[in-house]
XYZ file of C-alpha atoms in Angstrom:
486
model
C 170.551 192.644 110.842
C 170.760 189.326 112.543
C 169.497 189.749 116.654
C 169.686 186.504 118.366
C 167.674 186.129 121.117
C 168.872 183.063 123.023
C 170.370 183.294 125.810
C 169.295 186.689 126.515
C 167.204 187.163 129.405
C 163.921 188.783 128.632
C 164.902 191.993 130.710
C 168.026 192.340 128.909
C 166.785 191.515 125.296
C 163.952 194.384 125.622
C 166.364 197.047 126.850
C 168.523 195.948 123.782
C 165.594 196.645 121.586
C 164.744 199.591 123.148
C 168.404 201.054 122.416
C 168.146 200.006 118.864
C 164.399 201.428 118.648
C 166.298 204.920 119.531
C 168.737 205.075 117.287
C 166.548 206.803 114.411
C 165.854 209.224 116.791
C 168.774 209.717 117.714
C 170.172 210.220 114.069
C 167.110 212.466 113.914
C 168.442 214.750 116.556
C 171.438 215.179 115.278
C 170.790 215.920 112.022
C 168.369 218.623 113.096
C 170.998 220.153 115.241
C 173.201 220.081 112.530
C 170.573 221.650 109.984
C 170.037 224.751 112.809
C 173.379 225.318 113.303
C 173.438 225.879 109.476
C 170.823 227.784 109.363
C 171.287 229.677 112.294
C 175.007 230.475 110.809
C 173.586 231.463 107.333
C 171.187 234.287 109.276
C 174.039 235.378 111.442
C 175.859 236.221 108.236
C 172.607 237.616 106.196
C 172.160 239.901 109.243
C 175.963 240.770 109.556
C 176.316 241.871 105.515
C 173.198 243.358 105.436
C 173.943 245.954 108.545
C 177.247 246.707 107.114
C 175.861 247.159 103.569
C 173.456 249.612 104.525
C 175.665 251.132 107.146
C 178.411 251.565 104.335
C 175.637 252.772 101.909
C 174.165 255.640 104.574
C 177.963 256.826 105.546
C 178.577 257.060 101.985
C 175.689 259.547 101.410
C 176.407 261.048 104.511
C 179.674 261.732 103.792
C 178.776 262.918 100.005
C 176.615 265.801 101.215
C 179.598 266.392 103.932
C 181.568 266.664 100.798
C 179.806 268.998 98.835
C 179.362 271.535 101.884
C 182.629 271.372 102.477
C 184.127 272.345 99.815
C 181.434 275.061 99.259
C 182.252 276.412 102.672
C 186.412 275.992 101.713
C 185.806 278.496 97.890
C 184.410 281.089 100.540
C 186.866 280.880 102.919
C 189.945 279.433 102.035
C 191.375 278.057 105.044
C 193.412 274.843 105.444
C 191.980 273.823 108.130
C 188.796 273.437 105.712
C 190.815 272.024 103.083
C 192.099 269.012 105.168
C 188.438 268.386 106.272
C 187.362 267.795 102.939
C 190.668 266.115 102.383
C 189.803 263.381 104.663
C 185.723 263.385 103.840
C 187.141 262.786 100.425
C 189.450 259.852 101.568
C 186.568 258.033 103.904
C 184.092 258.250 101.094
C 186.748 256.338 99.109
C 187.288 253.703 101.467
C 183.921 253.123 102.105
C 183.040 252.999 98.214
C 185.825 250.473 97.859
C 185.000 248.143 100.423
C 180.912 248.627 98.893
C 182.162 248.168 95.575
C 184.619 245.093 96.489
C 181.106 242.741 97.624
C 181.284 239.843 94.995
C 177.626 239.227 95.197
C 176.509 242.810 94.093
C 176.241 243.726 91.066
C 176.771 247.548 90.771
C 180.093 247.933 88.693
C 178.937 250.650 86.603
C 177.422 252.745 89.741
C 180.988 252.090 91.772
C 182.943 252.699 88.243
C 181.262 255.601 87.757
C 181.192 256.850 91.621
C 185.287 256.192 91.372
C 185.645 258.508 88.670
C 183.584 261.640 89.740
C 185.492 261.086 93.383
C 188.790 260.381 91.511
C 188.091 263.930 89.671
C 187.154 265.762 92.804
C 190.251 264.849 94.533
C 192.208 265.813 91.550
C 190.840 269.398 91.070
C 190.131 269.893 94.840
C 191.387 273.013 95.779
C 192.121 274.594 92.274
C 189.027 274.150 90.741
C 186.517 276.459 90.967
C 182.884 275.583 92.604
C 180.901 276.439 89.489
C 183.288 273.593 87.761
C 182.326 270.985 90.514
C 178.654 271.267 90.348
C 178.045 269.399 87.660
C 180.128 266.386 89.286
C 178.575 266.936 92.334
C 174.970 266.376 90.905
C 176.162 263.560 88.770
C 177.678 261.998 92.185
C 174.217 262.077 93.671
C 173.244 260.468 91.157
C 175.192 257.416 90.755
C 175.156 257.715 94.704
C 171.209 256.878 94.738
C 171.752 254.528 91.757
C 174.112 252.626 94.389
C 171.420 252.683 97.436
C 169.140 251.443 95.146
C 171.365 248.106 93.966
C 172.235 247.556 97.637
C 168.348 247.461 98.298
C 167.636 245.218 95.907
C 170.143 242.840 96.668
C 168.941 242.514 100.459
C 165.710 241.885 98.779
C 166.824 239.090 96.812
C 169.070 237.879 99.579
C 165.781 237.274 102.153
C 164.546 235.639 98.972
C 167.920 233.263 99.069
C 167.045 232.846 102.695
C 163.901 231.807 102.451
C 163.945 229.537 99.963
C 167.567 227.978 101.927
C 165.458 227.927 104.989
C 162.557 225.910 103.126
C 165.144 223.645 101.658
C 166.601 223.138 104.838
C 162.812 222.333 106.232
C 162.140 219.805 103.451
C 165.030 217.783 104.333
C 164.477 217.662 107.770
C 160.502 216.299 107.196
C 162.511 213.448 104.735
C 164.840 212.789 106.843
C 162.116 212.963 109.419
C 159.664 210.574 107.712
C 162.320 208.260 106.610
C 163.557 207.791 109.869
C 159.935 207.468 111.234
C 159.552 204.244 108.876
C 163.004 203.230 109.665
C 162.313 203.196 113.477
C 158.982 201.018 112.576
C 160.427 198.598 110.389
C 162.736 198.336 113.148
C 160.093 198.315 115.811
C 158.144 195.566 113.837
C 161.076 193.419 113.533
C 161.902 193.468 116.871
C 158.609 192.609 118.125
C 158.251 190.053 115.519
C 161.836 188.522 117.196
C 160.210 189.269 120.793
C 156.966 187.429 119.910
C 158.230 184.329 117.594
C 158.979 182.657 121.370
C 155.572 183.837 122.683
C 154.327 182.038 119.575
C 156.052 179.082 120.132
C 154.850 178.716 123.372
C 151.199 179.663 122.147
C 151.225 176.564 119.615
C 152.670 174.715 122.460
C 150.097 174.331 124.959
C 147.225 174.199 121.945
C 149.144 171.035 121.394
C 148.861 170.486 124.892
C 145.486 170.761 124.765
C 144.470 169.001 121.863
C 146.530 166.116 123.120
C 149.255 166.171 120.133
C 152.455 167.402 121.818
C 154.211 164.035 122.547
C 157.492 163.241 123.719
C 159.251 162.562 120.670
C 157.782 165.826 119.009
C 159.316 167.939 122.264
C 162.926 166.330 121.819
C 162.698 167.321 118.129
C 161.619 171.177 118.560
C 164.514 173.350 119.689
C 162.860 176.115 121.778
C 164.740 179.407 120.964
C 163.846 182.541 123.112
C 164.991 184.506 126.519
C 165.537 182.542 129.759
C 162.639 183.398 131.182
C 161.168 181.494 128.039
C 163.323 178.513 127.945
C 162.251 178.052 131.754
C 158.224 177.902 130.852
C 158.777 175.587 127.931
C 160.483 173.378 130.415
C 157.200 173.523 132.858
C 155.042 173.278 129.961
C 156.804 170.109 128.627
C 156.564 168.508 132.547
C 153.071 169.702 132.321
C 152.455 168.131 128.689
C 153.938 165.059 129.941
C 151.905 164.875 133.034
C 148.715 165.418 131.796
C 149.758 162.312 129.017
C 150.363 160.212 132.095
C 147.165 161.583 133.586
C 144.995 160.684 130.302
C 146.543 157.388 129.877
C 145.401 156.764 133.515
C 141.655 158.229 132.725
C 141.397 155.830 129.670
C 142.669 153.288 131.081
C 140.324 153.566 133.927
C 137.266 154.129 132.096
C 137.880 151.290 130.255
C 138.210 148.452 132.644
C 135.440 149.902 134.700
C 133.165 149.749 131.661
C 134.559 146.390 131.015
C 134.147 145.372 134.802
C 130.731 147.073 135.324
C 129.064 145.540 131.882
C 129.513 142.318 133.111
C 128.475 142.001 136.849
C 125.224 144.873 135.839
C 124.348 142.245 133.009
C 124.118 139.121 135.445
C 122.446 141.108 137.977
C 120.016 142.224 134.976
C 119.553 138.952 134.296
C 118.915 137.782 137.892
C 116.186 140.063 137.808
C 114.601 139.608 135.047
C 114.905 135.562 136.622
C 113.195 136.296 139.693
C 110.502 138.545 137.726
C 109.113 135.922 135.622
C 108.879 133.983 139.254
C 111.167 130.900 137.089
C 112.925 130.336 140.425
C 109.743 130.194 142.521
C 106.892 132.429 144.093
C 107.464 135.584 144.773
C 105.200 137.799 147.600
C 104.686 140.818 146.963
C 107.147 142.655 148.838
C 109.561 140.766 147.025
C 108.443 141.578 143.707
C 108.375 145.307 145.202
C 112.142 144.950 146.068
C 113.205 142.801 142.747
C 111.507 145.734 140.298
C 113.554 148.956 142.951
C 116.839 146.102 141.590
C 115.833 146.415 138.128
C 115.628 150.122 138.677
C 118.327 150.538 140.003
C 120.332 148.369 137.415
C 119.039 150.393 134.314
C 120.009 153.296 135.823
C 123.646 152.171 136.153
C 123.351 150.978 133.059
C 122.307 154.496 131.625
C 125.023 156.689 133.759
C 127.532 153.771 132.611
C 126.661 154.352 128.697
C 126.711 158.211 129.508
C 129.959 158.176 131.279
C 131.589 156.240 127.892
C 130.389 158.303 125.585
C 131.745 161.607 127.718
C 134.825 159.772 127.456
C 134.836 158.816 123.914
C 134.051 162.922 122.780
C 136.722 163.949 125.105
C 139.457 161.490 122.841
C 137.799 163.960 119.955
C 137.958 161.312 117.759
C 137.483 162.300 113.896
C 134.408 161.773 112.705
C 133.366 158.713 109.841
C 130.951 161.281 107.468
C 129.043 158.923 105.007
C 125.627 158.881 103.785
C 122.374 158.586 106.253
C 118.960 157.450 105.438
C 117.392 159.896 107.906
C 113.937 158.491 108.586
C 115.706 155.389 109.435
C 118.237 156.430 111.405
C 115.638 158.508 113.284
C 113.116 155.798 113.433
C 115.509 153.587 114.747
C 116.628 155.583 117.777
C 112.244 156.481 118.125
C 112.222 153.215 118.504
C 113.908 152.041 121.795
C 111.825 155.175 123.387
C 108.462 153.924 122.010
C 107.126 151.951 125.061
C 108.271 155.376 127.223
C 106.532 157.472 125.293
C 103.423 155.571 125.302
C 103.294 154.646 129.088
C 103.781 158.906 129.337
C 100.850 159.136 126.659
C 102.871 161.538 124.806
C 102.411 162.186 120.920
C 105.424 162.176 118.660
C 105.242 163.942 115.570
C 108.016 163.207 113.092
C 108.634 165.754 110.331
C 111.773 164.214 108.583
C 112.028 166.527 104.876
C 115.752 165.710 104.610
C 115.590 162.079 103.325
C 119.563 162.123 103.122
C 122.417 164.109 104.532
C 125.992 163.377 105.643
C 127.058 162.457 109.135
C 128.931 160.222 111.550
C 125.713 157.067 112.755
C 127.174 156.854 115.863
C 127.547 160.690 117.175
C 124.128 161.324 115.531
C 122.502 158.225 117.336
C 124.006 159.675 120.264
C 122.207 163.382 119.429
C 119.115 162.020 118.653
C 119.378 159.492 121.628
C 119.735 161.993 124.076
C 117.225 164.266 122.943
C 114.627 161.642 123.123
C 116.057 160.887 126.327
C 115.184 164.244 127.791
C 111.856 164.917 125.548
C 110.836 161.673 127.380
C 111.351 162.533 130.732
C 110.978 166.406 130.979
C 107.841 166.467 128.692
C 104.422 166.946 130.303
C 102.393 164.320 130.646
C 99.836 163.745 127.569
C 102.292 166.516 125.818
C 103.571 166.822 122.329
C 106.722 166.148 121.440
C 108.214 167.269 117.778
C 111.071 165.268 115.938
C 111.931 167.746 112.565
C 115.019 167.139 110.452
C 115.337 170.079 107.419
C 117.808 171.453 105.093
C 118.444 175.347 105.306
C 121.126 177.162 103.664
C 123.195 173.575 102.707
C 123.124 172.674 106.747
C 121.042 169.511 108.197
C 119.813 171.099 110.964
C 117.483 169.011 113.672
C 114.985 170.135 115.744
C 113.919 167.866 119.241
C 110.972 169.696 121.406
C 108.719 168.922 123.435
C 105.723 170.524 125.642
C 106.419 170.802 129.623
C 108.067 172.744 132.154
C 109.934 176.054 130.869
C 113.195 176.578 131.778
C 114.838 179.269 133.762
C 116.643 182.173 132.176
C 119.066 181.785 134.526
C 119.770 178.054 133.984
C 119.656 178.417 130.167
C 123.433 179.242 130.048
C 124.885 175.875 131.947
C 122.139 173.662 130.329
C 125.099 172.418 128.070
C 127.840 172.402 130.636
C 128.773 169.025 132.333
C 127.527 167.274 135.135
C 124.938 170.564 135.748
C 121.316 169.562 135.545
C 118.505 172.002 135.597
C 115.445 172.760 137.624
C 113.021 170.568 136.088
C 112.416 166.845 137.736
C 112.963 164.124 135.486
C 109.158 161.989 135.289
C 111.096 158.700 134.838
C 112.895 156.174 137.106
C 116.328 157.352 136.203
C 118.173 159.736 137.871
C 119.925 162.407 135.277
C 123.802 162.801 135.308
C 123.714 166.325 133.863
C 125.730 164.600 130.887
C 122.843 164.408 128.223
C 123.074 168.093 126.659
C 126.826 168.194 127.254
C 126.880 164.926 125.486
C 124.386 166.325 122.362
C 126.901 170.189 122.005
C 130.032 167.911 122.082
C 128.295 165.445 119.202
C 127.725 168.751 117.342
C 131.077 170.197 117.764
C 132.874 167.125 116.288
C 130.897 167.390 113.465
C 131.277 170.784 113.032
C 127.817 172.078 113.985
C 126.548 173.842 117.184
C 123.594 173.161 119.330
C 121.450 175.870 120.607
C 117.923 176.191 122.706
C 114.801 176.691 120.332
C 113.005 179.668 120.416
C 109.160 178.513 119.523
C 105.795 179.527 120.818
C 104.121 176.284 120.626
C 107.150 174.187 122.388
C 108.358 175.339 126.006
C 111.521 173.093 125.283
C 113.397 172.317 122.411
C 117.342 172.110 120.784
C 117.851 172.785 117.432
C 121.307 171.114 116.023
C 122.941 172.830 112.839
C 125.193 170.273 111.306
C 127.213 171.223 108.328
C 126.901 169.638 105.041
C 129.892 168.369 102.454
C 129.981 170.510 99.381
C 127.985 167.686 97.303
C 125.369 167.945 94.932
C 121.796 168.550 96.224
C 118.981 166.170 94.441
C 116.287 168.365 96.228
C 115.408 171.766 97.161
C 113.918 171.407 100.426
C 111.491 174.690 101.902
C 112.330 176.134 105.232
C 109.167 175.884 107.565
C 108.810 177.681 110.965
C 107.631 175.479 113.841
């Protein structure tokens, strides 16, 4: 069964499959019909033969007895009129014995052979005989006569038998026909729905492509879309919407990149200026002007922060895939403790460095970038004179790395946007730099390229903390490293 769906409309394509859905029940219904009228037809007739049987059965004894008196009543007065009754008696009985005897599904031939001749012999003697004579018949009548009632009984018995069974027969074949066309009506249900949602699908895959940024032009032109109407008409949006958002991200890039280019340049001079009228090379400064040349400086680092956040938002959001090779890990992490050193001292705050994984697999630059930011925010949320933990373990084949520090909790109901974008929480940062809201956003996006999540810590001794579970290569371990709680 081949059911195209294009160019149906959607309305008309599921009233189609509805039609076709019914036709199992509608074969169903028939066929049922069809079995009752059978059945119905086959009682009719059981009912019909078995009234007349018995009918024909009780007459016949009836008119036996009738008979008998009769011609009892006709050797003590001979009459004709008496005569002719048992005349005709004589004649019923033998019409109803022969249409008794003439049923081709009873078996009684010896009873109704037997019955013929003792009738047969009363007709014959009947009115010359003498009574004594006819006794003996007359008893032998009875006789075969209950020997027929009998055979009549016991074929009604085995025809409700024959019913019963036809009827069960009849029942079987309607649940076969009834579970057969129950899996019929599936099979046909599935198939349909698998037809109804292959253009759903396509549409599905199409706008993940969308969003992941790898439905292009070219790849649109060479997909035929095959569905309903109302289908073909939101693959056409979604392809104006896939090419608009292309045009948009070309834009963003673009953007982004000349103002990094643009900024890095003019914020470097102006750095440099600075740092030129610091040092007092140009000339004496007073000491307002020293005030105003270090709120410049200030004020340049921060852009120079917010500019270096704002390109690495943009670099995660191009999802490029990510260079896995081999890390020294105390280096790597001693390299990024180092740019925060002079911070962390002026803050009098005590890093302790617990590094047990002395290699493991990741990209340097997204896991400068964690580690970077984490630092970042130990630095300037931490208490002052706190403790701040750097731990980097192995558990269960994952690198997973721990940042925390002592300070200011945070609120249950800010834990859930902590990672979101631009959202900063309650907590003042104790540095000169204002936050973005980019830093923790920046640190679950790392994570995510790498395969790995980041999550808030959970510790007792640490009121802050984000623990980073990065996935591992299926590589031979040279150590077992222990699991330690914090």
């Amino acid at each position: 069964m081949n059911l195209r769906i294009n160019p149906y409309s959607l309305r008309r394509l599921i009233l189609i499959s509805f039609f076709i859905s019914l036709i199992p029940l509608a074969v169903l219904l028939w066929q049922s019909t069809k079995v009752l009228r059978q059945v119905s037809r086959a009682s009719i007739s059981y009912s019909q033969q078995s009234i007349d049987l018995v009918r024909h059965a009780e007459e016949m004894d009836n008119l036996l007895t009738d008979i008998e008196r009769s011609v009892k009543q006709y050797s003590v007065v001979k009459t004709e009129a008496l005569e002719d009754v048992a005349q005709k008696r004589l004649q019923n009985y033998q019409v109803h014995l022969n249409q008794l005897c003439q049923q081709p599904d009873i078996d009684i031939p010896e009873s109704c052979d037997q019955l013929q001749e003792k009738i047969s012999f009363i007709r014959a003697q009947f009115p010359v005989t003498t009574l004594q004579a006819l006794d003996s018949v007359f008893t032998e009548a009875h006789q075969q006569q209950s020997s027929l009632l009998k055979a009549v009984w016991s074929y009604l018995d085995t025809r409700v038998v024959e019913q019963r069974e036809y009827v069960e027969r009849q029942q079987r074949h309607i649940n076969i026909l009834l579970v057969s066309l129950v899996m019929a009506t599936f099979i046909l249900i599935v198939f349909i729905s698998d037809r109804l949602a292959a253009p759903v699908r396509l549409l599905e895959e199409k706008i993940k492509r969308i969003g992941s940024g790898s439905d292009t032009p070219q790849r649109q032109k060479k997909e035929a879309f095959v569905g309903p109407e109302e289908f073909h008409r939101i693959n056409e949006h979604l392809d104006w919407l896939a090419a608009r958002l292309i045009q948009l991200e070309s834009l963003r890039q673009a953007f982004l990149r000349h103002s990094a280019h643009e900024l890095k340049t003019p914020l470097s001079s102006i750095k440099e200026g600075c740092s030129i009228l610091s040092e007092q090379l140009a000339g004496p400064l007073t000491m307002q002007q020293v005030e105003v040349i270090k709120l410049l400086d200030d004020g340049v680092e921060r852009l120079q922060k917010l500019t270096e956040q704002l390109l690495d938002y943009n670099y995660l959001l191009q999802q490029s895939p990510p260079d896995l090779v081999k890390q020294k890990a105390p280096e790597l992490i001693n390299q990024c403790l180092s740019i925060y050193d002079l911070a962390f001292r002026q803050r009098q705050q005590s890093v302790t460095i617990d590094c047990e994984l002395q290699e493991f697999w990741s990209d340097n630059k997204l896991f400068t970038r964690i580690v970077d930011n984490l630092l970042s925010n130990a630095q300037a949320y931490g208490e002052q004179g706190g403790k701040v933990l750097v731990r980097l373990t192995c558990q269960q084949d994952n690198a997973v790395l721990v940042v925390a520090n002592t300070g200011p909790e945070v609120h249950a109901e800010q834990k859930s946007l902590l990672f979101k974008p631009f959202h900063r929480g309650g907590a003042v940062r104790q540095d000169s730099i204002k936050g973005s809201g980019l830093g923790l956003s920046i640190v679950r996006d790392c994570a995510q390229l790498l395969g790995g999540t980041a999550e808030l810590l959970e510790s007792n001794q640490y009121q802050f903390g984000i623990v980073v579970t990065l996935p591992q290569p299926a590589v031979a371990r040279t150590q077992n490293l222990k699991q330690t709680e914090i």
